Each structure stands twice: as structure tokens, then as C-alpha cells.
mmCIF file of C-alpha atoms in Angstrom:
data_model
loop_
_atom_site.group_PDB
_atom_site.id
_atom_site.type_symbol
_atom_site.label_atom_id
_atom_site.label_comp_id
_atom_site.label_asym_id
_atom_site.label_seq_id
_atom_site.Cartn_x
_atom_site.Cartn_y
_atom_site.Cartn_z
ATOM 1 C CA MET A 701 0.026 0.051 0.078
ATOM 2 C CA LYS A 702 1.286 3.194 -1.326
ATOM 3 C CA LYS A 703 1.943 6.172 1.723
ATOM 4 C CA SER A 704 0.060 9.274 1.753
ATOM 5 C CA ILE A 705 1.188 12.566 1.150
ATOM 6 C CA GLY A 706 -1.301 15.751 2.036
ATOM 7 C CA PHE A 707 0.095 19.147 -0.237
ATOM 8 C CA PHE A 708 -1.239 22.320 1.401
ATOM 9 C CA ALA A 709 -0.956 25.482 -0.975
ATOM 10 C CA CYS A 710 -0.645 28.954 0.008
ATOM 11 C CA SER A 711 -3.911 31.053 -1.250
ATOM 12 C CA ASN A 712 -1.882 33.884 -2.287
ATOM 13 C CA GLY A 713 -1.657 33.414 -6.040
ATOM 14 C CA TYR A 714 -0.983 30.920 -8.335
ATOM 15 C CA GLY A 715 2.867 30.434 -8.041
ATOM 16 C CA HIS A 716 2.624 28.015 -4.866
ATOM 17 C CA TYR A 717 -0.016 25.769 -6.409
ATOM 18 C CA LYS A 718 1.786 25.663 -9.650
ATOM 19 C CA ARG A 719 5.158 25.010 -7.569
ATOM 20 C CA ILE A 720 3.665 22.052 -6.101
ATOM 21 C CA SER A 721 1.532 20.540 -8.746
ATOM 22 C CA ASP A 722 4.672 20.100 -10.685
ATOM 23 C CA ILE A 723 6.346 18.496 -7.488
ATOM 24 C CA ALA A 724 3.548 16.318 -7.072
ATOM 25 C CA ASN A 725 3.201 15.386 -10.579
ATOM 26 C CA TYR A 726 6.867 13.539 -10.123
ATOM 27 C CA LEU A 727 5.647 11.856 -7.176
ATOM 28 C CA ALA A 728 1.903 10.743 -8.114
ATOM 29 C CA LYS A 729 2.846 7.111 -9.150
ATOM 30 C CA ASP A 730 4.986 6.637 -5.747
ATOM 31 C CA PHE A 731 2.336 7.825 -3.252
ATOM 32 C CA ASP A 732 -1.363 8.650 -2.770
ATOM 33 C CA ILE A 733 -1.650 12.399 -3.037
ATOM 34 C CA THR A 734 -3.825 14.969 -2.238
ATOM 35 C CA ILE A 735 -3.612 18.820 -2.666
ATOM 36 C CA TYR A 736 -5.259 21.372 -0.769
ATOM 37 C CA ALA A 737 -5.565 24.768 -2.844
ATOM 38 C CA GLY A 738 -7.996 27.238 -3.648
ATOM 39 C CA LYS A 739 -10.751 27.003 -6.584
ATOM 40 C CA PHE A 740 -9.070 29.847 -8.284
ATOM 41 C CA GLN A 741 -5.758 27.965 -8.442
ATOM 42 C CA ILE A 742 -7.040 24.622 -9.594
ATOM 43 C CA ASP A 743 -9.287 26.053 -12.178
ATOM 44 C CA LYS A 744 -5.867 28.175 -13.636
ATOM 45 C CA PHE A 745 -3.921 25.086 -13.750
ATOM 46 C CA GLY A 746 -5.954 22.203 -13.437
ATOM 47 C CA SER A 747 -5.654 18.975 -11.154
ATOM 48 C CA VAL A 748 -2.582 16.931 -11.200
ATOM 49 C CA PRO A 749 -3.166 13.487 -12.582
ATOM 50 C CA ASP A 750 -3.578 10.715 -10.367
ATOM 51 C CA THR A 751 -4.376 12.771 -7.378
ATOM 52 C CA ILE A 752 -7.065 14.144 -5.557
ATOM 53 C CA SER A 753 -7.776 17.932 -5.145
ATOM 54 C CA LYS A 754 -9.647 19.381 -2.363
ATOM 55 C CA VAL A 755 -10.543 23.152 -2.470
ATOM 56 C CA GLN A 756 -9.864 25.317 0.344
ATOM 57 C CA GLN A 757 -13.099 27.257 1.066
ATOM 58 C CA ILE A 758 -11.114 29.523 3.696
ATOM 59 C CA LYS A 759 -7.862 31.889 2.225
ATOM 60 C CA ASN A 760 -4.867 31.591 4.550
ATOM 61 C CA ILE A 761 -2.659 34.233 3.216
ATOM 62 C CA ARG A 762 -4.139 36.837 0.734
ATOM 63 C CA TRP A 763 -1.068 39.701 0.870
ATOM 64 C CA ASP A 764 -3.108 41.741 -1.700
ATOM 65 C CA GLU A 765 -5.982 41.810 0.444
ATOM 66 C CA THR A 766 -4.019 42.763 3.406
ATOM 67 C CA LEU A 767 -2.686 45.864 1.748
ATOM 68 C CA ASN A 768 -5.900 47.084 0.457
ATOM 69 C CA ASN A 769 -7.490 46.831 3.995
ATOM 70 C CA SER A 770 -4.229 47.889 5.858
ATOM 71 C CA GLU A 771 -4.920 45.143 8.409
ATOM 72 C CA ILE A 772 -4.012 41.734 9.287
ATOM 73 C CA ASN A 773 -7.007 39.091 9.391
ATOM 74 C CA PHE A 774 -5.258 36.563 11.976
ATOM 75 C CA SER A 775 -8.758 34.790 12.780
ATOM 76 C CA ARG A 776 -9.098 33.485 9.260
ATOM 77 C CA TYR A 777 -5.442 32.608 9.281
ATOM 78 C CA VAL A 778 -6.278 30.149 12.103
ATOM 79 C CA HIS A 779 -9.486 29.076 11.042
ATOM 80 C CA SER A 780 -7.632 27.977 7.366
ATOM 81 C CA ILE A 781 -5.445 25.960 9.325
ATOM 82 C CA ASN A 782 -8.220 24.342 11.157
ATOM 83 C CA GLU A 783 -10.316 23.525 8.064
ATOM 84 C CA PHE A 784 -8.467 20.715 7.093
ATOM 85 C CA LYS A 785 -7.161 19.825 10.641
ATOM 86 C CA ASN A 786 -8.658 16.169 10.285
ATOM 87 C CA ASP A 787 -7.746 15.187 6.835
ATOM 88 C CA LEU A 788 -4.211 16.612 7.519
ATOM 89 C CA LEU A 789 -3.804 14.287 10.317
ATOM 90 C CA LYS A 790 -4.435 11.215 8.446
ATOM 91 C CA HIS A 791 -1.459 11.660 5.845
ATOM 92 C CA ASP A 792 1.607 9.922 6.365
ATOM 93 C CA TYR A 793 3.252 13.104 5.422
ATOM 94 C CA VAL A 794 2.575 16.848 4.769
ATOM 95 C CA ILE A 795 4.271 19.400 2.785
ATOM 96 C CA SER A 796 2.890 23.017 3.034
ATOM 97 C CA ASP A 797 4.079 25.338 0.394
ATOM 98 C CA ASN A 798 4.588 28.433 2.480
ATOM 99 C CA VAL A 799 1.794 28.130 5.068
ATOM 100 C CA VAL A 800 3.685 28.252 8.162
ATOM 101 C CA GLY A 801 0.589 27.528 10.421
ATOM 102 C CA VAL A 802 0.425 23.861 9.255
ATOM 103 C CA LEU A 803 2.767 23.049 11.975
ATOM 104 C CA LYS A 804 -0.029 23.684 14.349
ATOM 105 C CA HIS A 805 -1.304 20.208 13.667
ATOM 106 C CA ARG A 806 1.676 18.637 11.864
ATOM 107 C CA PRO A 807 4.968 19.111 13.433
ATOM 108 C CA ASP A 808 6.490 17.055 11.279
ATOM 109 C CA ALA A 809 5.290 18.877 7.956
ATOM 110 C CA ILE A 810 8.055 20.027 5.158
ATOM 111 C CA LEU A 811 7.718 23.382 4.335
ATOM 112 C CA ILE A 812 8.381 24.678 0.925
ATOM 113 C CA GLY A 813 9.103 28.407 0.033
ATOM 114 C CA SER A 814 11.980 31.117 -0.145
ATOM 115 C CA PHE A 815 10.912 33.374 2.465
ATOM 116 C CA PHE A 816 8.802 33.836 5.503
ATOM 117 C CA TRP A 817 5.500 35.394 5.574
ATOM 118 C CA LYS A 818 6.028 36.193 9.344
ATOM 119 C CA ASP A 819 8.986 38.510 8.034
ATOM 120 C CA VAL A 820 6.702 40.191 5.413
ATOM 121 C CA PHE A 821 4.205 40.997 7.880
ATOM 122 C CA ASN A 822 6.348 41.839 10.491
ATOM 123 C CA ASN A 823 8.285 44.414 8.266
ATOM 124 C CA ARG A 824 4.920 45.945 7.289
ATOM 125 C CA PHE A 825 2.914 46.096 10.633
ATOM 126 C CA GLY A 826 5.836 45.426 13.389
ATOM 127 C CA ASN A 827 4.584 43.083 15.955
ATOM 128 C CA ASN A 828 1.438 41.388 15.046
ATOM 129 C CA LYS A 829 -0.450 37.876 15.663
ATOM 130 C CA ILE A 830 0.438 35.733 12.426
ATOM 131 C CA SER A 831 4.439 36.518 12.721
ATOM 132 C CA ASN A 832 4.276 35.612 16.472
ATOM 133 C CA PHE A 833 2.249 32.644 15.788
ATOM 134 C CA ASP A 834 4.692 31.536 12.904
ATOM 135 C CA ASN A 835 7.359 32.308 14.818
ATOM 136 C CA GLU A 836 6.670 30.155 18.029
ATOM 137 C CA LEU A 837 5.980 27.470 15.621
ATOM 138 C CA ILE A 838 9.375 27.806 13.898
ATOM 139 C CA ASP A 839 11.095 28.055 17.103
ATOM 140 C CA LYS A 840 9.171 24.801 18.691
ATOM 141 C CA HIS A 841 9.508 22.545 15.460
ATOM 142 C CA SER A 842 12.540 23.555 13.572
ATOM 143 C CA PRO A 843 10.975 22.453 10.346
ATOM 144 C CA LEU A 844 12.699 21.549 6.889
ATOM 145 C CA ILE A 845 12.321 23.888 4.282
ATOM 146 C CA LEU A 846 12.808 23.256 0.793
ATOM 147 C CA THR A 847 14.185 26.301 -0.850
ATOM 148 C CA ASN A 848 15.340 27.672 -4.112
ATOM 149 C CA LYS A 849 18.811 28.889 -3.504
ATOM 150 C CA TYR A 850 18.679 31.659 -5.486
ATOM 151 C CA ALA A 851 15.850 33.348 -4.251
ATOM 152 C CA GLU A 852 15.753 33.179 -0.616
ATOM 153 C CA THR A 853 15.193 36.355 0.822
ATOM 154 C CA GLY A 854 14.441 37.526 4.509
ATOM 155 C CA LEU A 855 15.769 35.490 7.713
ATOM 156 C CA LEU A 856 15.571 32.327 5.524
ATOM 157 C CA LYS A 857 18.791 33.393 4.344
ATOM 158 C CA GLU A 858 19.907 32.346 7.852
ATOM 159 C CA TYR A 859 17.993 29.884 8.403
ATOM 160 C CA LYS A 860 19.789 26.465 9.319
ATOM 161 C CA ASN A 861 17.409 23.385 9.036
ATOM 162 C CA LYS A 862 17.112 23.672 5.285
ATOM 163 C CA GLU A 863 17.934 21.809 1.939
ATOM 164 C CA GLN A 864 18.740 24.068 -1.264
ATOM 165 C CA PHE A 865 17.629 23.493 -4.972
ATOM 166 C CA GLY A 866 17.984 25.573 -7.955
ATOM 167 C CA PHE A 867 15.077 26.786 -10.203
ATOM 168 C CA GLY A 868 12.432 24.274 -10.425
ATOM 169 C CA CYS A 869 12.171 24.950 -14.457
ATOM 170 C CA LYS A 870 13.508 22.582 -17.181
ATOM 171 C CA GLU A 871 16.847 23.096 -18.928
ATOM 172 C CA LEU A 872 15.740 24.507 -22.314
ATOM 173 C CA ARG A 873 18.297 24.926 -25.153
ATOM 174 C CA TYR A 874 19.388 28.393 -25.084
ATOM 175 C CA LYS A 875 18.228 30.394 -28.316
ATOM 176 C CA GLN A 876 19.175 33.858 -28.378
ATOM 177 C CA PHE A 877 16.960 36.873 -29.819
ATOM 178 C CA LYS A 878 16.688 40.565 -30.010
ATOM 179 C CA VAL A 879 14.397 42.279 -27.688
ATOM 180 C CA ASP A 880 11.866 44.464 -29.605
ATOM 181 C CA GLU A 881 8.973 45.165 -27.323
ATOM 182 C CA ILE A 882 7.802 44.444 -23.493
ATOM 183 C CA LEU A 883 5.446 42.150 -22.437
ATOM 184 C CA THR A 884 3.554 43.631 -19.694
ATOM 185 C CA LEU A 885 2.089 41.324 -17.158
ATOM 186 C CA LYS A 886 -0.420 42.650 -14.915
ATOM 187 C CA PRO A 887 -0.355 41.357 -10.673
ATOM 188 C CA SER A 888 -2.490 38.270 -10.811
ATOM 189 C CA LEU A 889 -4.614 39.493 -7.857
ATOM 190 C CA ASN A 890 -5.704 42.573 -6.646
ATOM 191 C CA TYR A 891 -2.279 44.255 -5.778
ATOM 192 C CA LEU A 892 -1.907 48.103 -5.704
ATOM 193 C CA ASN A 893 -3.226 49.813 -8.833
ATOM 194 C CA SER A 894 0.100 51.713 -9.171
ATOM 195 C CA TYR A 895 1.471 48.732 -11.345
ATOM 196 C CA ILE A 896 -1.204 49.165 -13.904
ATOM 197 C CA GLU A 897 -0.666 52.636 -13.742
ATOM 198 C CA PHE A 898 3.123 52.580 -14.331
ATOM 199 C CA PHE A 899 2.722 50.198 -17.840
ATOM 200 C CA LYS A 900 0.286 53.371 -19.273
ATOM 201 C CA LYS A 901 3.318 55.479 -18.809
ATOM 202 C CA ILE A 902 5.601 53.460 -20.746
ATOM 203 C CA ASN A 903 6.052 54.556 -24.486
ATOM 204 C CA THR A 904 8.144 51.470 -25.643
ATOM 205 C CA LYS A 905 6.537 49.109 -28.036
ATOM 206 C CA LYS A 906 4.206 46.724 -25.731
ATOM 207 C CA THR A 907 2.097 43.538 -25.675
ATOM 208 C CA GLU A 908 -0.024 41.768 -23.105
ATOM 209 C CA ASP A 909 0.525 38.485 -24.813
ATOM 210 C CA PHE A 910 1.991 36.040 -22.679
ATOM 211 C CA SER A 911 2.408 32.904 -25.027
ATOM 212 C CA LYS A 912 5.017 35.202 -26.642
ATOM 213 C CA LEU A 913 8.460 33.792 -25.786
ATOM 214 C CA ASN A 914 10.677 35.187 -28.376
ATOM 215 C CA ASN A 915 11.693 39.019 -28.868
ATOM 216 C CA ILE A 916 10.516 40.382 -25.721
ATOM 217 C CA ALA A 917 11.282 41.618 -22.477
ATOM 218 C CA LEU A 918 8.974 40.672 -19.696
ATOM 219 C CA MET A 919 7.950 43.931 -17.289
ATOM 220 C CA CYS A 920 6.025 42.546 -14.195
ATOM 221 C CA ARG A 921 6.261 42.412 -10.388
ATOM 222 C CA PRO A 922 8.298 39.719 -9.749
ATOM 223 C CA GLY A 923 7.296 36.443 -7.898
ATOM 224 C CA LEU A 924 9.223 33.684 -8.044
ATOM 225 C CA GLY A 925 7.123 32.120 -10.190
ATOM 226 C CA ILE A 926 7.511 34.574 -12.742
ATOM 227 C CA ILE A 927 11.517 34.728 -12.285
ATOM 228 C CA THR A 928 11.351 31.094 -13.187
ATOM 229 C CA HIS A 929 9.465 31.384 -16.477
ATOM 230 C CA CYS A 930 12.242 33.836 -17.452
ATOM 231 C CA VAL A 931 15.049 32.104 -16.661
ATOM 232 C CA GLU A 932 13.498 28.757 -18.284
ATOM 233 C CA ASN A 933 12.606 30.570 -21.420
ATOM 234 C CA HIS A 934 15.892 32.950 -21.396
ATOM 235 C CA ILE A 935 13.581 36.205 -21.503
ATOM 236 C CA PRO A 936 15.156 39.342 -19.509
ATOM 237 C CA LEU A 937 13.055 40.538 -16.834
ATOM 238 C CA ILE A 938 11.972 44.213 -15.488
ATOM 239 C CA ALA A 939 11.366 43.480 -12.253
ATOM 240 C CA LEU A 940 8.506 46.094 -10.726
ATOM 241 C CA TYR A 941 8.636 46.894 -7.234
ATOM 242 C CA ASP A 942 6.289 49.403 -5.331
ATOM 243 C CA GLU A 943 7.817 50.560 -1.479
ATOM 244 C CA ASN A 944 4.700 49.802 -0.070
ATOM 245 C CA ASP A 945 4.779 46.224 -1.358
ATOM 246 C CA SER A 946 5.940 43.410 0.504
ATOM 247 C CA THR A 947 9.506 43.043 1.406
ATOM 248 C CA GLU A 948 9.907 39.761 -0.537
ATOM 249 C CA ILE A 949 9.072 41.408 -3.870
ATOM 250 C CA ILE A 950 11.342 44.208 -3.189
ATOM 251 C CA GLU A 951 14.129 41.742 -2.125
ATOM 252 C CA LEU A 952 13.322 39.688 -5.312
ATOM 253 C CA ALA A 953 13.305 42.894 -7.369
ATOM 254 C CA HIS A 954 17.062 43.142 -6.289
ATOM 255 C CA VAL A 955 17.689 39.597 -6.909
ATOM 256 C CA VAL A 956 16.649 39.747 -10.472
ATOM 257 C CA GLU A 957 19.413 42.466 -11.010
ATOM 258 C CA ASN A 958 22.198 40.466 -8.667
ATOM 259 C CA LEU A 959 21.450 37.456 -11.213
ATOM 260 C CA LYS A 960 22.000 39.787 -13.908
ATOM 261 C CA ILE A 961 19.038 38.187 -15.569
ATOM 262 C CA GLY A 962 17.323 41.964 -15.879
ATOM 263 C CA PHE A 963 17.068 44.935 -14.064
ATOM 264 C CA LYS A 964 14.849 46.689 -11.042
ATOM 265 C CA GLN A 965 12.708 49.245 -11.464
ATOM 266 C CA ASN A 966 11.080 51.532 -8.987
ATOM 267 C CA ILE A 967 7.483 52.132 -10.240
ATOM 268 C CA LYS A 968 7.285 55.653 -8.416
ATOM 269 C CA LYS A 969 10.414 56.631 -10.497
ATOM 270 C CA GLU A 970 10.664 57.372 -14.469
ATOM 271 C CA PHE A 971 11.246 54.482 -16.604
ATOM 272 C CA ASN A 972 14.984 53.599 -16.644
ATOM 273 C CA ASN A 973 15.200 53.792 -20.682
ATOM 274 C CA ILE A 974 19.292 53.544 -20.464
ATOM 275 C CA LYS A 975 19.136 50.013 -18.765
ATOM 276 C CA PHE A 976 16.313 48.961 -21.413
ATOM 277 C CA SER A 977 18.374 50.053 -24.170
ATOM 278 C CA LEU A 978 21.148 47.687 -23.153
ATOM 279 C CA LEU A 979 18.399 44.622 -23.646
ATOM 280 C CA LYS A 980 19.212 44.599 -27.074
ATOM 281 C CA ASP A 981 18.737 40.841 -27.020
ATOM 282 C CA ASN A 982 18.867 37.923 -24.281
ATOM 283 C CA SER A 983 22.854 37.433 -24.356
ATOM 284 C CA ILE A 984 22.973 38.372 -20.667
ATOM 285 C CA TYR A 985 22.011 34.449 -20.265
ATOM 286 C CA MET A 986 24.913 33.270 -21.886
ATOM 287 C CA TYR A 987 27.110 34.376 -18.898
ATOM 288 C CA ASN A 988 24.545 32.823 -16.678
ATOM 289 C CA LYS A 989 24.587 29.077 -15.802
ATOM 290 C CA PHE A 990 21.932 28.295 -13.398
ATOM 291 C CA GLU A 991 20.888 25.081 -11.569
ATOM 292 C CA LYS A 992 17.293 24.152 -13.286
ATOM 293 C CA GLU A 993 15.220 20.994 -12.799
ATOM 294 C CA GLY A 994 14.640 22.166 -9.068
ATOM 295 C CA TYR A 995 11.461 20.318 -8.970
ATOM 296 C CA LYS A 996 12.472 17.129 -10.149
ATOM 297 C CA GLN A 997 15.246 17.370 -7.745
ATOM 298 C CA ILE A 998 12.747 18.003 -4.688
ATOM 299 C CA ALA A 999 10.601 14.840 -6.164
ATOM 300 C CA SER A 1000 13.553 12.814 -5.868
ATOM 301 C CA PHE A 1001 14.810 14.145 -2.579
ATOM 302 C CA LEU A 1002 11.592 13.410 -1.065
ATOM 303 C CA LYS A 1003 11.119 9.994 -2.348
ATOM 304 C CA LYS A 1004 14.574 9.182 -0.503
ATOM 305 C CA LYS A 1005 13.959 10.854 2.486
ATOM 306 C CA LEU A 1006 9.740 9.799 3.045
#
């Protein structure tokens, strides 16, 4: 009889569900897998073959709502964790994508993520219930965390009990192309309108066709999923950030520039046409060799460990 794994997704956008779906896809033949995620996430990417999907009725983390309401919904966070308490207790193993609160019911849970939400909430609001709650669970249980070694931010960079992997994307053959337009990608959730307003100010040739993979530079709020997409397809990234956004996004914008896969752009400032003019093509990727196939590596690691 196969062992069972419960994957628990963070509600904040599509990237968390996409990541655990890709990992679960590699494990589905060896384990009985149930994925707990939001309906909007499952509708976007579909269910993983040979797994069970269970819809989260209560959102756990939604940073866009936190920003728009300027308040922390701690009670909803706790209710979201309690929603599947009995289900989570039945699994042999539980893997939570960036929801530390799952440790309340499964102290043995493995976490996936490259930042702590407790850092994001603390940097924005100071002392608060979610950060304190998560801090206590981490201090008490010291969970194993699987991270992207290129994109760790905040206090996770100093955290000891972790396994580091490369980008989750596949290793595709490099294809050089010239950049002749900007692909603008709106934030997936109801984030600050300042991002959309910034797009309107750009006079350079633009497109919103996300299926395009050649002759573009991608301009957007740089979540790790988008950075991974750009690394996989060798697309230069113009990493937008608003100083009022999460510290994770601000740090990731700096990561993009430090990795030399594009440049960061403060949306409260004029568009840096000089840096954009240097992106005549995507040849910056000729000088960067990143470790990839990270999700496949994580699946192999879990098969050995579990």
C-alpha cells in the first residue's frame, strides 16, 4: 500500500499551487497524493493527474487584501489551518507550500518556500499575531524547509534546517533573440493599482500576449514563479516594485538584478530607458549558468527521505 502525502497550498496567487503541482506530478506514481488549494488556483492550472484535489474554502494568506485593507486577518488564518485539520492528520506526510501554520496540527510537516510570511507581515506592521504565531511554531519545531537557493529572502537566508535547490524549471536549449517589445503582465491578484498605472506610462512598444517567448523583455511584479518562467525561457526581466509592497517582492527585484537576468525598476520613478536600451537581446543569459530541474530534484529528494 502506498504512503500518502498531503500538499497544502498558500492562497496568495498561482505560483504556490503551480510549484506543488509540478512536484506532485513527479511523485504521483509512488504516493497517494491529496492537494489542498483554492478553487481559482485549481481552475487556472487544473488538477494533477492521479491525485485528489480538495478545495480550500477559507483563504490563508492574501497579501493583496492585507495591503488594500491595511490590516491583518489573523482569525481567518487560523480558521484556514483548522479547515482541514482532520484530513491533514490522516496523511503519512504533509508538505506545506509557505504556510507555516500547518505545523500547529502537523509538527512534522515539511515546508517549501524561499521566504517567511512572518517577515513580510512584521516588516509592514511590526509586532503582529501572524508573525508571532508562525515564529513560535518555527522556534518550537524547526521544520525542514526546501528552498530555491538563488531566491532566498529575509530571515530564511540565515535559517539552518533547509535543503537548497535550483530553479524548478526545465533545462531548455538557449536560443538568442533580439528584444523589440515589452510584455507587460498585470499582477494576478488585486494588488496595488500603481503597477497598472506604471504600464500606461511606458511609451515603448508593448504587448500583453503571455504566450510570446521570443523578442520580448517581460515587465512585471517579480514573484518567484515569474522569475522561474524567465530563467527557463531566457527572457530578460524588468522587475517592478512598489516601496509599499511586500519586502519579499522588493528583495526579489534586487535578486533579478544581482543574478544579471534583467534590472529592477521602482514604479514611483521614471522608466530607466538607459538600462532598457542595454537589453538589445537576451545574450545576458549566455553568461549565466543556473542549476535547474529543481522540482524534479525535490521530488527525488522526497522519495529518498520519506
